[in-house]
Coordinates of C-alpha atoms in Angstrom, one line a residue:
M1 CA 49.7 59.3 89.4
E2 CA 49.2 62.7 87.6
N3 CA 52.3 61.9 85.5
K4 CA 50.9 58.5 84.5
Q5 CA 47.6 60.1 83.5
K6 CA 49.4 62.7 81.5
N7 CA 51.3 59.9 79.6
I8 CA 48.0 58.2 78.8
A9 CA 46.5 61.4 77.5
D10 CA 49.5 61.8 75.2
E11 CA 49.0 58.4 73.7
P12 CA 46.6 57.8 70.8
A13 CA 43.4 55.9 71.4
F14 CA 43.8 52.2 70.5
E15 CA 41.3 52.6 67.7
D16 CA 43.3 55.5 66.2
A17 CA 46.6 53.6 66.4
L18 CA 45.0 50.6 64.8
G19 CA 43.5 52.7 62.0
Q20 CA 46.9 54.2 61.3
L21 CA 48.4 50.7 61.3
E22 CA 45.8 49.5 58.8
N23 CA 46.5 52.5 56.6
I24 CA 50.2 51.8 56.6
V25 CA 49.6 48.1 55.7
R26 CA 47.4 49.2 52.7
Q27 CA 50.1 51.6 51.5
L28 CA 52.8 49.0 51.8
E29 CA 50.7 46.3 50.1
S30 CA 49.8 48.7 47.2
G31 CA 53.4 48.5 46.0
E32 CA 53.2 52.2 45.0
V33 CA 55.4 53.5 47.7
A34 CA 59.1 54.4 47.1
L35 CA 61.7 52.3 48.9
E36 CA 62.7 55.0 51.4
Q37 CA 59.1 55.8 52.3
S38 CA 58.4 52.1 52.6
I39 CA 61.1 51.7 55.2
A40 CA 59.8 54.7 57.2
L41 CA 56.3 53.3 57.0
Y42 CA 57.4 49.9 58.1
Q43 CA 59.2 51.4 61.1
K44 CA 56.2 53.4 62.1
G45 CA 54.0 50.4 61.5
H46 CA 56.2 48.3 63.8
T47 CA 56.0 50.9 66.5
L48 CA 52.2 51.1 66.2
R49 CA 51.9 47.3 66.3
E50 CA 53.9 47.1 69.5
Y51 CA 51.7 49.9 71.0
C52 CA 48.5 48.1 70.0
Q53 CA 49.8 44.8 71.4
K54 CA 50.7 46.4 74.7
R55 CA 47.2 48.0 75.0
L56 CA 45.6 44.6 74.3
D57 CA 47.9 42.9 76.8
D58 CA 47.0 45.5 79.4
A59 CA 43.3 45.1 78.8
R60 CA 43.6 41.3 79.1
A61 CA 45.5 41.7 82.4
Q62 CA 42.8 44.0 83.7
I63 CA 40.0 41.6 82.7
E64 CA 41.9 38.7 84.3
K65 CA 42.0 40.6 87.6
I66 CA 38.1 40.6 87.9
N67 CA 37.3 38.3 90.7
I68 CA 34.0 36.3 90.3
G69 CA 31.9 35.8 93.4
P70 CA 30.0 32.6 94.3
D71 CA 26.8 34.0 92.7
G72 CA 28.6 34.3 89.3
N73 CA 28.8 38.1 89.5
A74 CA 31.9 40.2 89.6
A75 CA 32.7 40.4 93.4
S76 CA 35.6 42.8 93.1
V77 CA 37.8 44.3 90.4
E78 CA 41.5 44.8 90.9
S79 CA 43.1 47.1 88.4
F80 CA 46.3 45.7 86.9
D81 CA 47.8 49.1 87.9
S82 CA 47.5 48.1 91.6
E83 CA 50.5 45.9 91.5

């Protein structure tokens, strides 16, 4: 578990990754970036997009694991990591 927490700490926050991705898109859309730099930015953007999508998918899975009780309140929460 310590190893997994270390990996999470090494990853950027979702918001930071999304901000970087938005910046890359602006640069590419500007048309003012040289071809080689555009390719490098595209590759980094692709990696960031995959990372953001994974974080969103993980969050969705965690939300789906919340079990609602008969009174309409969350009866229990199962982390998607418990599988």
